[in-house]
Amino acid sequence: MNPKSPPMTGVGALPAMVPASRGKRSLQARRSRSAWLLVAPTLILLAGVAGWPLVRTVFYSFTDALLDAPHEYLFVGLANYLEFADGEAYGVLADPVWWRSVRNTLWFTFVSVSMELVLGMALALLMNQKFRGQGLVRTAILVPWAIPTIVTAKMFSWMFHDQYGTINDLLLRVGLIDAPLAWIAEPGLSMWAVVLADVWKTVPFMALMLLAALQMVPSDLYEAARVDGASAWQRFRRITLPLIMPAMIVALIFRTMDALRVFDLIYVLTSNSEATISISGYARNQMVAYQEMGVGSAASVLVFLMVAGVAAVFLRIGRFSEPREKQS
Amino acid sequence: MKLTRKQKQNVSRVWIFAASALAVVICVFPLYYAILTSLRTGQDLFLPNYLPTTFHWDNYYTALVQNGVGRSLLNSVVVATVTVGACLLVSISGAFALARIRFRGQKGILFTVLCVSMFPQVAVLSGMFELVRFLGLYDSLGALILSYATFSLPFTIWVLTTFMRNIPVELEEAAIVDGASLWVIITRVFMPILGPALVTTGLLAFIGAWNEFMFALTFVLSTENRTVPVAIALLQGASQYELPWGAIMAASVTVTLPIIVLVLIFQKRIVGGLTAGAVKG
């Protein structure tokens, strides 16, 4: 089930069920005409706040506009993206920091979404068991989800503090490390600090999505498998996983899209340091910190293309996996 | 050694209990520690200590009054409320059409809405900046209300459409047989039953607007117009080199607790709303 074609339950079912055959066609026709009237405000607003700004961003990416005077600009063609002059390459695509941010973002997305999937699945399976205190777990996991990202970033930068942080303190007490680690300042560690904070915050979302899917798996299937002597792993692999696959793919798409545009967590936790800067952070830096509206727009367009590309790949996978699900 | 069935059950029960306890501690600990920190002052702040030691409220005064986080709280409430109210108002009719009427271009619209909701915010940043300047909204709360519609509106439409699909057709049929117009159906038949769905959708959209950072950081300059996330991110201490951790944690706790209380009150609905779009979509 891919999000492009949600099942149209209920949609359009209505006119066919209206008994009078005389008024049927005209009712359907009238309704579809009013439909456009009803969605018009939405479409106009969306065009104004999303479509138009996107078009203007693309437009500015071909200019040399500066942020404090966006009206004075010259067209520079593709120079903001890539340009060769005197044997040197200029533009976003020639900037090593841009490529660094691309690597950071992809690494962050891959590692944190994979960790979230594994931990979220474990948590969902746990919450799907019947035990005393189940309600407490379900309530507690909403806490990280409800906490604003900026607050998460601040809480973790305090816990990851190299001198006074609890994480170093706990690790020292347990004996896992001999000396405090500089989680935020050390380039090799700072990305892990970001990933851990993100995983903490977003595992609940993943777990809730997967739990909702788990609860729709009919329990008699497990009974039957148990009678046939299937092990716990076989039951999970052969019954649970195929049945929750569609929901899992949707949750994965949501999380991946979210992780690819990460900005706030990194901006606050590691102050956008080069070791952790994301593509969104890079684009905003060009635009706001360096006032280069043209270059920043070019980077924004690249971010957009990258996210759209990943989304397209996911939709492809979703479409390919759909027929197989229907067969089983 | 072979365990009896009963023993096996006990072993697995112990594992489940241990795992649950660990999950609960990990989920709650950072907030717990933030609360502890917010109640400490001076040298006490810098000694990792896992039990409450002191109860000083000075940090809350410093953060909320001196640093203006109190003012920012008000700004955040205004921005999030107006954004969500406006988006819900617009999306009720839109979602009705998308959920209950079959018409040409419907799938295309739904797909567009979904795409916009997954937009990277930075993709519209410079275009939005120009628009905000053009409308004279730069450095005002209006800039945020306008720009937040970029992600709030697709979200409310998507979730409300999912909810509206699940309303039984019989209700609508009865109204049509009685000769009710579409407008009457929406306002008199759907609005009353949609109450809970509107609360859930509104709450989720509210949290989204409450947490937004990039637009708030870019389109507002002056301290008195900042929203809470920006105020916390930019909170400075007396000296440039030392962050006032006590005050930062006090501000963090203050903005988090109301949201957590709301979430716990509406727990069931929120979980339902979060998963509605995904599991059925």
Coordinates of C-alpha atoms in Angstrom, one line a residue:
Chain A
M1 CA 0.0 0.0 0.0
N2 CA 1.8 3.1 -1.0
P3 CA 0.7 6.6 0.0
K4 CA 0.2 7.6 -3.6
S5 CA -3.0 5.6 -3.9
P6 CA -4.8 5.5 -0.6
P7 CA -7.8 3.1 -0.6
M8 CA -10.8 5.1 -1.6
T9 CA -13.2 3.5 0.9
G10 CA -16.4 5.4 1.1
V11 CA -15.4 7.8 -1.6
G12 CA -17.9 7.8 -4.4
A13 CA -19.7 4.9 -2.8
L14 CA -22.5 7.2 -1.8
P15 CA -24.2 8.2 -5.1
A16 CA -24.6 4.6 -6.1
M17 CA -26.3 3.8 -2.9
V18 CA -28.9 6.6 -3.2
P19 CA -32.0 4.6 -4.1
A20 CA -33.8 7.0 -6.6
S21 CA -32.3 6.2 -10.1
R22 CA -33.8 9.4 -11.6
G23 CA -31.8 11.9 -9.5
K24 CA -28.6 9.7 -9.5
R25 CA -26.7 11.2 -12.3
S26 CA -27.5 14.8 -11.6
L27 CA -26.7 14.4 -8.0
Q28 CA -23.3 12.9 -8.8
A29 CA -22.7 15.7 -11.3
R30 CA -23.7 18.4 -8.9
R31 CA -21.5 16.9 -6.2
S32 CA -18.4 16.8 -8.3
R33 CA -18.9 20.3 -9.4
S34 CA -19.2 21.5 -5.8
A35 CA -16.2 19.5 -5.0
W36 CA -13.9 21.9 -6.8
L37 CA -15.6 24.8 -5.0
L38 CA -15.0 23.1 -1.7
V39 CA -11.3 22.4 -2.3
A40 CA -10.7 25.8 -3.9
P41 CA -9.7 27.7 -0.7
T42 CA -7.3 24.9 0.2
L43 CA -5.7 24.9 -3.2
I44 CA -5.4 28.6 -3.4
L45 CA -3.8 28.8 0.0
L46 CA -1.4 25.9 -0.7
A47 CA -0.4 27.6 -4.0
G48 CA 0.3 30.8 -2.1
V49 CA 2.3 29.5 0.8
A50 CA 4.0 26.5 -0.8
G51 CA 3.8 26.7 -4.6
W52 CA 4.7 30.3 -5.1
P53 CA 7.6 30.4 -2.6
L54 CA 9.0 27.3 -4.2
V55 CA 8.9 28.8 -7.6
R56 CA 10.6 32.0 -6.3
T57 CA 13.3 29.9 -4.6
V58 CA 14.1 28.2 -8.0
F59 CA 14.0 31.7 -9.6
Y60 CA 16.4 33.2 -7.1
S61 CA 18.8 30.2 -7.5
F62 CA 19.7 31.6 -10.9
T63 CA 20.4 35.1 -9.6
D64 CA 23.1 36.8 -7.5
A65 CA 20.6 38.4 -5.1
L66 CA 21.6 39.2 -1.5
L67 CA 19.3 38.8 1.4
D68 CA 19.2 42.4 2.5
A69 CA 18.3 43.7 -1.0
P70 CA 16.5 40.9 -2.8
H71 CA 15.2 43.2 -5.5
E72 CA 18.6 44.0 -7.0
Y73 CA 19.8 41.0 -8.8
L74 CA 21.4 39.9 -12.0
F75 CA 20.9 36.6 -13.7
V76 CA 23.9 34.5 -13.4
G77 CA 22.7 31.3 -15.0
L78 CA 24.0 28.2 -13.3
A79 CA 26.9 29.9 -11.6
N80 CA 25.4 29.3 -8.1
Y81 CA 25.3 25.6 -8.8
L82 CA 28.6 25.1 -10.7
E83 CA 30.8 27.4 -12.7
F84 CA 34.3 27.1 -14.1
A85 CA 36.4 30.2 -14.2
D86 CA 40.2 30.2 -14.7
G87 CA 40.4 26.5 -14.2
E88 CA 38.7 26.7 -10.8
A89 CA 35.3 25.4 -10.0
Y90 CA 32.8 27.6 -8.1
G91 CA 29.3 27.2 -6.8
V92 CA 27.5 24.9 -4.3
L93 CA 28.5 21.7 -6.2
A94 CA 32.2 22.7 -6.0
D95 CA 32.0 23.4 -2.2
P96 CA 33.5 20.7 -0.1
V97 CA 31.3 21.8 2.8
W98 CA 28.2 21.1 0.7
W99 CA 29.4 17.6 0.0
R100 CA 30.3 17.2 3.7
S101 CA 26.7 18.2 4.5
V102 CA 25.4 15.7 2.0
R103 CA 27.4 12.9 3.6
N104 CA 26.4 14.0 7.1
T105 CA 22.7 14.1 6.2
L106 CA 22.7 10.7 4.4
W107 CA 24.7 9.1 7.2
F108 CA 22.4 10.6 9.9
T109 CA 19.3 9.5 8.0
F110 CA 20.5 6.0 7.5
V111 CA 21.9 5.4 10.9
S112 CA 19.1 7.0 12.9
V113 CA 16.2 5.6 10.9
S114 CA 17.7 2.1 11.0
M115 CA 18.1 2.4 14.8
E116 CA 14.6 3.7 15.1
L117 CA 13.2 0.8 13.1
V118 CA 14.9 -1.8 15.2
L119 CA 14.2 -0.2 18.6
G120 CA 10.7 0.9 17.6
M121 CA 10.0 -2.7 16.5
A122 CA 11.3 -4.0 19.8
L123 CA 9.2 -1.5 21.8
A124 CA 6.1 -2.2 19.7
L125 CA 6.4 -6.0 20.2
L126 CA 6.9 -5.3 24.0
M127 CA 3.8 -3.1 24.2
N128 CA 1.8 -5.7 22.3
Q129 CA 2.2 -8.2 25.1
K130 CA -0.3 -8.3 27.9
F131 CA 1.3 -7.5 31.3
R132 CA 0.7 -5.4 34.3
G133 CA 2.1 -1.9 33.9
Q134 CA 1.5 -1.9 30.2
G135 CA -0.4 1.4 30.4
L136 CA 2.6 3.0 32.2
V137 CA 4.9 2.1 29.3
R138 CA 2.5 3.4 26.7
T139 CA 2.2 6.7 28.6
A140 CA 6.0 7.0 29.2
I141 CA 6.9 6.6 25.6
L142 CA 4.7 9.6 24.7
V143 CA 7.0 11.8 26.8
P144 CA 9.9 12.0 24.3
W145 CA 7.5 12.4 21.4
A146 CA 5.8 15.4 23.1
I147 CA 9.0 17.2 24.0
P148 CA 9.8 20.0 21.5
T149 CA 12.9 19.3 19.4
I150 CA 14.7 22.3 20.6
V151 CA 14.2 21.3 24.2
T152 CA 15.4 17.8 23.3
A153 CA 18.5 19.4 21.8
K154 CA 19.2 21.5 25.0
M155 CA 18.5 18.6 27.3
F156 CA 20.9 16.3 25.5
S157 CA 23.6 19.0 25.1
W158 CA 23.4 19.3 28.9
M159 CA 23.6 15.6 29.4
F160 CA 26.4 15.3 26.9
H161 CA 28.3 18.1 28.5
D162 CA 32.0 17.1 28.6
Q163 CA 32.6 18.1 32.2
Y164 CA 29.3 18.2 34.0
G165 CA 27.2 15.9 31.9
T166 CA 25.4 12.8 33.2
I167 CA 26.3 10.6 30.3
N168 CA 30.0 10.9 30.9
D169 CA 29.3 10.5 34.7
L170 CA 27.3 7.3 34.2
L171 CA 29.8 5.8 31.7
L172 CA 32.7 6.6 34.2
R173 CA 30.8 5.1 37.1
V174 CA 30.0 1.9 35.1
G175 CA 33.7 1.8 34.0
L176 CA 33.0 1.9 30.2
I177 CA 35.3 4.9 29.8
D178 CA 38.4 6.1 31.8
A179 CA 38.2 9.8 31.0
P180 CA 35.3 12.1 30.1
L181 CA 34.5 12.3 26.3
A182 CA 33.9 15.5 24.5
W183 CA 30.7 14.4 22.9
I184 CA 29.8 17.7 21.3
A185 CA 33.3 19.1 20.4
E186 CA 34.9 15.9 19.1
P187 CA 34.0 15.6 15.4
G188 CA 33.9 11.8 15.5
L189 CA 31.5 11.8 18.4
S190 CA 29.3 14.8 17.7
M191 CA 27.3 13.0 15.0
W192 CA 26.6 10.2 17.4
A193 CA 25.4 12.7 19.9
V194 CA 23.0 14.0 17.3
V195 CA 21.9 10.5 16.3
L196 CA 21.2 9.4 19.9
A197 CA 19.1 12.5 20.6
D198 CA 17.1 12.0 17.5
V199 CA 16.6 8.3 18.1
W200 CA 15.4 9.0 21.7
K201 CA 12.9 11.5 20.4
T202 CA 11.5 9.6 17.4
V203 CA 11.5 5.9 18.5
P204 CA 8.1 6.5 20.2
F205 CA 6.6 7.6 16.8
M206 CA 7.9 4.5 15.1
A207 CA 6.8 2.2 18.0
L208 CA 3.3 3.6 18.0
M209 CA 2.9 3.2 14.2
L210 CA 4.2 -0.4 14.4
L211 CA 2.1 -1.2 17.4
A212 CA -1.1 0.0 15.6
A213 CA -0.2 -2.4 12.8
L214 CA 0.6 -5.2 15.1
Q215 CA -2.8 -4.9 16.8
M216 CA -4.5 -5.5 13.5
V217 CA -2.9 -8.9 13.0
P218 CA -5.5 -11.5 13.8
S219 CA -4.5 -13.6 16.8
D220 CA -5.8 -16.9 15.4
L221 CA -3.0 -16.8 12.9
Y222 CA -0.5 -17.1 15.8
E223 CA -2.6 -19.9 17.4
A224 CA -2.6 -21.9 14.2
A225 CA 1.2 -21.4 13.7
R226 CA 1.8 -22.4 17.3
V227 CA -0.2 -25.6 16.8
D228 CA 1.9 -26.3 13.7
G229 CA 5.0 -25.9 15.9
A230 CA 6.4 -22.7 14.5
S231 CA 9.1 -21.0 16.7
A232 CA 8.7 -17.5 17.9
W233 CA 11.2 -16.3 15.2
Q234 CA 9.3 -18.1 12.5
R235 CA 6.0 -16.7 13.7
F236 CA 7.5 -13.2 13.6
R237 CA 9.2 -13.7 10.2
R238 CA 6.4 -15.5 8.4
I239 CA 3.2 -13.9 9.9
T240 CA 4.0 -10.6 11.7
L241 CA 6.5 -9.1 9.3
P242 CA 4.5 -9.6 6.0
L243 CA 1.3 -8.3 7.6
I244 CA 2.8 -5.2 9.1
M245 CA 5.0 -4.5 6.1
P246 CA 2.8 -1.8 4.5
A247 CA 2.5 0.2 7.7
M248 CA 6.2 -0.3 8.3
I249 CA 7.1 1.1 4.8
V250 CA 4.8 4.1 5.4
A251 CA 6.5 4.8 8.8
L252 CA 9.9 4.4 7.2
I253 CA 9.0 6.9 4.5
F254 CA 7.7 9.4 7.1
R255 CA 10.8 9.1 9.2
T256 CA 13.2 9.2 6.3
M257 CA 11.7 12.3 4.8
D258 CA 11.8 13.9 8.3
A259 CA 15.4 12.9 8.9
L260 CA 16.6 14.2 5.5
R261 CA 15.4 17.7 6.3
V262 CA 16.9 17.8 9.8
F263 CA 17.9 21.2 10.9
D264 CA 16.9 22.3 14.4
L265 CA 18.4 19.5 16.4
I266 CA 21.8 20.0 14.8
Y267 CA 21.6 23.8 14.9
V268 CA 21.2 23.7 18.6
L269 CA 23.0 20.6 19.8
T270 CA 26.2 21.1 17.9
S271 CA 25.8 24.7 16.7
N272 CA 25.8 23.6 13.1
S273 CA 29.5 22.6 13.3
E274 CA 31.0 21.4 10.1
A275 CA 31.2 17.8 11.4
T276 CA 27.5 17.6 11.7
I277 CA 26.0 20.3 9.4
S278 CA 23.0 19.0 7.4
I279 CA 22.0 20.0 3.9
S280 CA 19.2 22.2 5.3
G281 CA 21.6 23.8 7.7
Y282 CA 24.1 24.4 4.8
A283 CA 21.4 26.1 2.7
R284 CA 20.2 28.3 5.5
N285 CA 23.8 29.2 6.4
Q286 CA 24.5 30.4 2.9
M287 CA 21.3 32.4 2.8
V288 CA 21.1 33.9 6.3
A289 CA 24.5 33.8 7.8
Y290 CA 26.4 34.8 4.6
Q291 CA 23.4 36.7 3.2
E292 CA 23.9 35.0 -0.2
M293 CA 20.3 34.6 -1.2
G294 CA 21.2 33.3 -4.7
V295 CA 23.6 30.6 -3.5
G296 CA 21.3 29.7 -0.6
S297 CA 18.4 29.3 -3.0
A298 CA 20.5 27.1 -5.2
A299 CA 21.4 24.9 -2.2
S300 CA 17.7 24.8 -1.2
V301 CA 16.8 23.6 -4.7
L302 CA 19.4 20.9 -4.4
V303 CA 17.9 19.9 -1.0
F304 CA 14.5 19.7 -2.6
L305 CA 15.7 17.6 -5.5
M306 CA 17.5 15.2 -3.2
V307 CA 14.5 14.7 -0.9
A308 CA 12.2 14.4 -3.9
G309 CA 14.6 11.8 -5.4
V310 CA 14.6 9.7 -2.3
A311 CA 10.8 10.0 -2.1
A312 CA 10.5 8.8 -5.7
V313 CA 12.7 5.8 -4.9
F314 CA 10.5 4.9 -2.0
L315 CA 7.4 5.2 -4.0
R316 CA 8.9 2.8 -6.6
I317 CA 9.7 0.3 -3.9
G318 CA 6.2 0.7 -2.5
R319 CA 4.7 0.1 -5.9
F320 CA 6.8 -3.0 -6.6
S321 CA 6.1 -4.6 -3.2
E322 CA 2.3 -4.0 -3.5
P323 CA 1.4 -6.8 -5.9
R324 CA 3.3 -9.3 -3.9
E325 CA 1.5 -8.3 -0.8
K326 CA -1.8 -8.8 -2.5
Q327 CA -0.9 -12.3 -3.6
S328 CA -0.1 -13.5 -0.2
Chain B
M1 CA 17.6 -28.6 31.9
K2 CA 14.1 -28.4 30.5
L3 CA 11.9 -25.7 31.9
T4 CA 8.2 -26.4 32.5
R5 CA 5.6 -24.3 30.8
K6 CA 5.0 -22.4 34.0
Q7 CA 8.7 -21.7 34.5
K8 CA 9.0 -20.5 31.0
Q9 CA 6.2 -18.1 31.5
N10 CA 7.8 -16.7 34.6
V11 CA 11.1 -16.2 32.8
S12 CA 9.5 -14.3 30.0
R13 CA 7.5 -12.3 32.4
V14 CA 10.7 -11.2 34.1
W15 CA 12.2 -10.2 30.8
I16 CA 9.2 -8.2 29.8
F17 CA 9.2 -6.5 33.1
A18 CA 12.9 -5.6 32.9
A19 CA 12.6 -4.4 29.3
S20 CA 9.6 -2.2 30.2
A21 CA 11.3 -0.7 33.2
L22 CA 14.3 0.1 31.1
A23 CA 12.2 1.7 28.4
V24 CA 10.3 3.8 30.9
V25 CA 13.5 5.0 32.6
I26 CA 15.1 6.0 29.3
C27 CA 12.0 7.8 28.1
V28 CA 11.5 9.8 31.3
F29 CA 15.1 10.3 32.5
P30 CA 16.1 13.4 30.4
L31 CA 13.0 15.3 31.5
Y32 CA 13.5 14.2 35.1
Y33 CA 17.1 15.4 35.0
A34 CA 16.1 18.7 33.4
I35 CA 13.7 19.3 36.2
L36 CA 16.4 18.5 38.8
T37 CA 18.8 20.9 37.1
S38 CA 16.2 23.6 36.9
L39 CA 15.9 23.6 40.7
R40 CA 19.6 23.9 41.4
T41 CA 21.8 27.0 41.5
G42 CA 25.4 27.9 41.9
Q43 CA 28.0 25.2 42.3
D44 CA 25.3 22.6 42.9
L45 CA 24.5 22.7 39.2
F46 CA 27.8 21.2 38.2
L47 CA 27.7 18.1 40.4
P48 CA 26.0 15.2 38.7
N49 CA 23.5 14.1 41.3
Y50 CA 20.5 11.9 40.5
L51 CA 18.2 12.8 43.4
P52 CA 16.7 16.2 44.1
T53 CA 19.0 18.2 46.3
T54 CA 17.7 21.7 46.4
F55 CA 14.5 23.5 45.4
H56 CA 15.4 26.9 44.2
W57 CA 12.9 28.7 41.9
D58 CA 15.4 31.5 40.9
N59 CA 16.1 29.9 37.5
Y60 CA 12.4 30.1 36.6
Y61 CA 12.4 33.8 37.5
T62 CA 15.6 34.4 35.5
A63 CA 14.3 32.5 32.4
L64 CA 10.7 33.6 32.3
V65 CA 10.9 37.2 33.4
Q66 CA 14.5 38.4 32.9
N67 CA 15.1 36.5 29.6
G68 CA 11.6 37.1 28.3
V69 CA 10.7 33.4 27.8
G70 CA 7.3 34.3 29.4
R71 CA 6.6 36.7 26.6
S72 CA 7.7 34.1 24.1
L73 CA 5.3 31.6 25.6
L74 CA 2.5 34.0 24.9
N75 CA 3.8 34.5 21.3
S76 CA 3.9 30.8 20.8
V77 CA 0.4 30.3 22.0
V78 CA -0.9 33.1 19.7
V79 CA 0.9 31.8 16.6
A80 CA 0.0 28.2 17.1
T81 CA -3.6 28.8 18.0
V82 CA -4.2 31.2 15.0
T83 CA -2.4 28.9 12.6
V84 CA -4.2 25.8 13.7
G85 CA -7.6 27.6 13.8
A86 CA -7.2 29.0 10.3
C87 CA -5.9 25.7 8.8
L88 CA -8.8 23.7 10.4
L89 CA -11.3 26.1 9.1
V90 CA -10.0 25.9 5.5
S91 CA -9.4 22.2 5.5
I92 CA -12.9 21.1 6.7
S93 CA -14.5 21.8 3.4
G94 CA -11.5 20.7 1.5
A95 CA -11.2 17.4 3.4
F96 CA -15.0 16.8 3.0
A97 CA -14.7 17.0 -0.8
L98 CA -11.6 14.8 -0.9
A99 CA -13.1 12.2 1.4
R100 CA -16.7 12.0 0.4
I101 CA -17.0 13.1 -3.3
R102 CA -15.6 11.4 -6.3
F103 CA -14.3 13.9 -8.8
R104 CA -11.7 14.2 -11.5
G105 CA -8.3 15.3 -10.2
Q106 CA -9.0 14.1 -6.7
K107 CA -6.1 11.7 -6.5
G108 CA -3.8 14.3 -7.9
I109 CA -4.8 16.8 -5.2
L110 CA -4.3 14.2 -2.4
F111 CA -0.9 13.4 -3.8
T112 CA 0.1 17.0 -4.0
V113 CA -1.1 17.6 -0.4
L114 CA 1.0 14.6 0.7
C115 CA 4.0 15.9 -1.2
V116 CA 3.8 19.4 0.3
S117 CA 3.6 17.9 3.8
M118 CA 6.9 16.2 3.2
F119 CA 8.6 19.3 1.7
P120 CA 11.9 20.2 3.2
Q121 CA 11.1 23.6 4.8
V122 CA 14.4 25.1 3.5
A123 CA 13.1 24.7 0.0
V124 CA 10.6 27.5 0.4
L125 CA 12.8 29.6 2.7
S126 CA 14.0 32.3 0.3
G127 CA 10.7 32.5 -1.6
M128 CA 8.8 32.8 1.7
F129 CA 11.3 35.4 2.9
E130 CA 10.4 37.5 -0.1
L131 CA 6.7 37.0 0.4
V132 CA 6.9 37.9 4.0
R133 CA 8.8 41.1 3.2
F134 CA 6.4 42.0 0.4
L135 CA 3.4 41.7 2.8
G136 CA 5.2 43.8 5.4
L137 CA 5.1 40.9 7.9
Y138 CA 8.9 40.6 8.5
D139 CA 9.8 40.4 12.2
S140 CA 6.1 40.0 13.2
L141 CA 4.0 37.1 14.4
G142 CA 2.1 37.4 11.2
A143 CA 5.1 36.1 9.3
L144 CA 5.0 32.9 11.3
I145 CA 1.3 32.4 11.0
L146 CA 1.6 32.7 7.2
S147 CA 4.6 30.5 6.8
Y148 CA 3.4 27.8 9.2
A149 CA 0.5 27.2 6.9
T150 CA 3.0 25.6 4.6
F151 CA 3.2 22.5 6.8
S152 CA 0.1 22.8 8.9
L153 CA -2.4 23.0 6.2
P154 CA -1.4 19.8 4.3
F155 CA -1.3 18.0 7.6
T156 CA -4.8 19.0 8.8
I157 CA -6.2 18.2 5.3
W158 CA -4.6 14.8 5.2
V159 CA -5.6 13.7 8.7
L160 CA -9.2 15.1 8.4
T161 CA -9.7 13.4 5.1
T162 CA -8.7 10.1 6.8
F163 CA -11.2 10.8 9.6
M164 CA -14.0 11.8 7.3
R165 CA -13.7 8.6 5.2
N166 CA -14.6 6.6 8.3
I167 CA -18.0 8.3 8.9
P168 CA -20.7 5.9 7.8
V169 CA -22.5 6.8 4.5
E170 CA -26.0 6.2 6.0
L171 CA -25.8 9.6 7.9
E172 CA -25.1 11.4 4.7
E173 CA -27.7 9.5 2.7
A174 CA -30.4 10.4 5.2
A175 CA -29.5 14.0 4.9
I176 CA -29.5 13.9 1.1
V177 CA -32.9 12.2 1.1
D178 CA -34.2 15.0 3.2
G179 CA -32.9 17.4 0.6
A180 CA -30.0 18.9 2.5
S181 CA -27.5 20.8 0.5
L182 CA -23.7 20.1 0.7
W183 CA -23.2 23.0 2.9
V184 CA -25.9 21.9 5.4
I185 CA -24.4 18.4 5.3
I186 CA -21.0 19.7 6.2
T187 CA -22.0 22.2 8.9
R188 CA -25.0 20.3 10.5
V189 CA -24.2 16.7 9.9
F190 CA -20.4 16.4 9.8
M191 CA -19.2 19.2 12.1
P192 CA -21.0 17.8 15.2
I193 CA -19.6 14.2 14.7
L194 CA -16.2 15.5 13.8
G195 CA -15.7 17.2 17.2
P196 CA -13.3 14.6 18.5
A197 CA -11.4 14.3 15.2
L198 CA -11.0 18.1 15.1
V199 CA -9.6 18.1 18.6
T200 CA -7.1 15.4 17.7
T201 CA -6.1 17.0 14.4
G202 CA -5.9 20.4 16.0
L203 CA -3.8 19.2 18.9
L204 CA -1.3 17.4 16.6
A205 CA -1.1 20.5 14.3
F206 CA -0.7 22.7 17.4
I207 CA 2.3 20.7 18.6
G208 CA 3.8 20.9 15.1
A209 CA 3.4 24.7 15.1
W210 CA 4.6 25.0 18.7
N211 CA 7.8 23.2 17.9
E212 CA 8.7 24.9 14.6
F213 CA 12.2 26.4 14.6
M214 CA 13.6 27.3 11.2
F215 CA 10.9 29.8 10.1
A216 CA 10.7 31.3 13.6
L217 CA 14.5 31.8 13.7
T218 CA 14.6 33.3 10.2
F219 CA 11.6 35.6 10.0
V220 CA 11.7 37.1 13.4
L221 CA 14.5 39.3 14.7
S222 CA 13.4 41.1 17.8
T223 CA 13.5 39.5 21.2
E224 CA 9.9 40.4 22.1
N225 CA 8.5 38.6 19.0
R226 CA 10.4 35.3 19.5
T227 CA 8.6 32.1 19.9
V228 CA 9.6 29.6 22.6
P229 CA 11.9 27.4 20.7
V230 CA 14.0 30.3 19.4
A231 CA 14.0 31.9 22.9
I232 CA 15.4 28.7 24.4
A233 CA 17.9 28.2 21.6
L234 CA 19.3 31.7 21.9
L235 CA 19.1 32.0 25.7
Q236 CA 22.3 33.7 26.8
G237 CA 23.8 34.1 30.3
A238 CA 25.7 36.9 31.9
S239 CA 28.9 36.0 30.1
Q240 CA 29.2 34.9 26.5
Y241 CA 31.2 31.8 27.4
E242 CA 29.0 30.3 30.0
L243 CA 25.6 29.0 29.2
P244 CA 23.0 29.5 32.0
W245 CA 22.1 25.8 32.2
G246 CA 19.7 26.3 35.2
A247 CA 17.7 28.9 33.4
I248 CA 17.7 27.0 30.1
M249 CA 16.4 23.9 31.8
A250 CA 13.8 26.0 33.7
A251 CA 12.5 27.4 30.4
S252 CA 12.6 24.0 28.8
V253 CA 10.6 22.4 31.6
T254 CA 8.1 25.3 31.5
V255 CA 7.3 24.9 27.8
T256 CA 7.3 21.1 28.0
L257 CA 5.0 20.4 30.9
P258 CA 1.8 22.0 29.4
I259 CA 2.3 19.9 26.2
I260 CA 3.0 16.7 28.2
V261 CA -0.1 17.3 30.3
L262 CA -2.2 17.9 27.1
V263 CA -0.7 14.8 25.5
L264 CA -1.4 12.6 28.6
I265 CA -5.0 13.9 28.8
F266 CA -5.7 13.1 25.1
Q267 CA -3.4 10.1 25.0
K268 CA -5.7 7.7 23.3
R269 CA -6.9 10.2 20.7
I270 CA -3.4 11.3 19.9
V271 CA -2.2 7.8 19.3
G272 CA -5.3 7.2 17.1
G273 CA -4.7 10.4 15.1
L274 CA -1.0 9.7 14.7
T275 CA -1.5 6.3 13.3
A276 CA -4.8 7.0 11.4
G277 CA -3.0 8.6 8.5
A278 CA -0.3 6.0 8.2
V279 CA -1.9 2.6 8.9
K280 CA -4.9 3.2 6.6
G281 CA -3.2 5.5 4.2

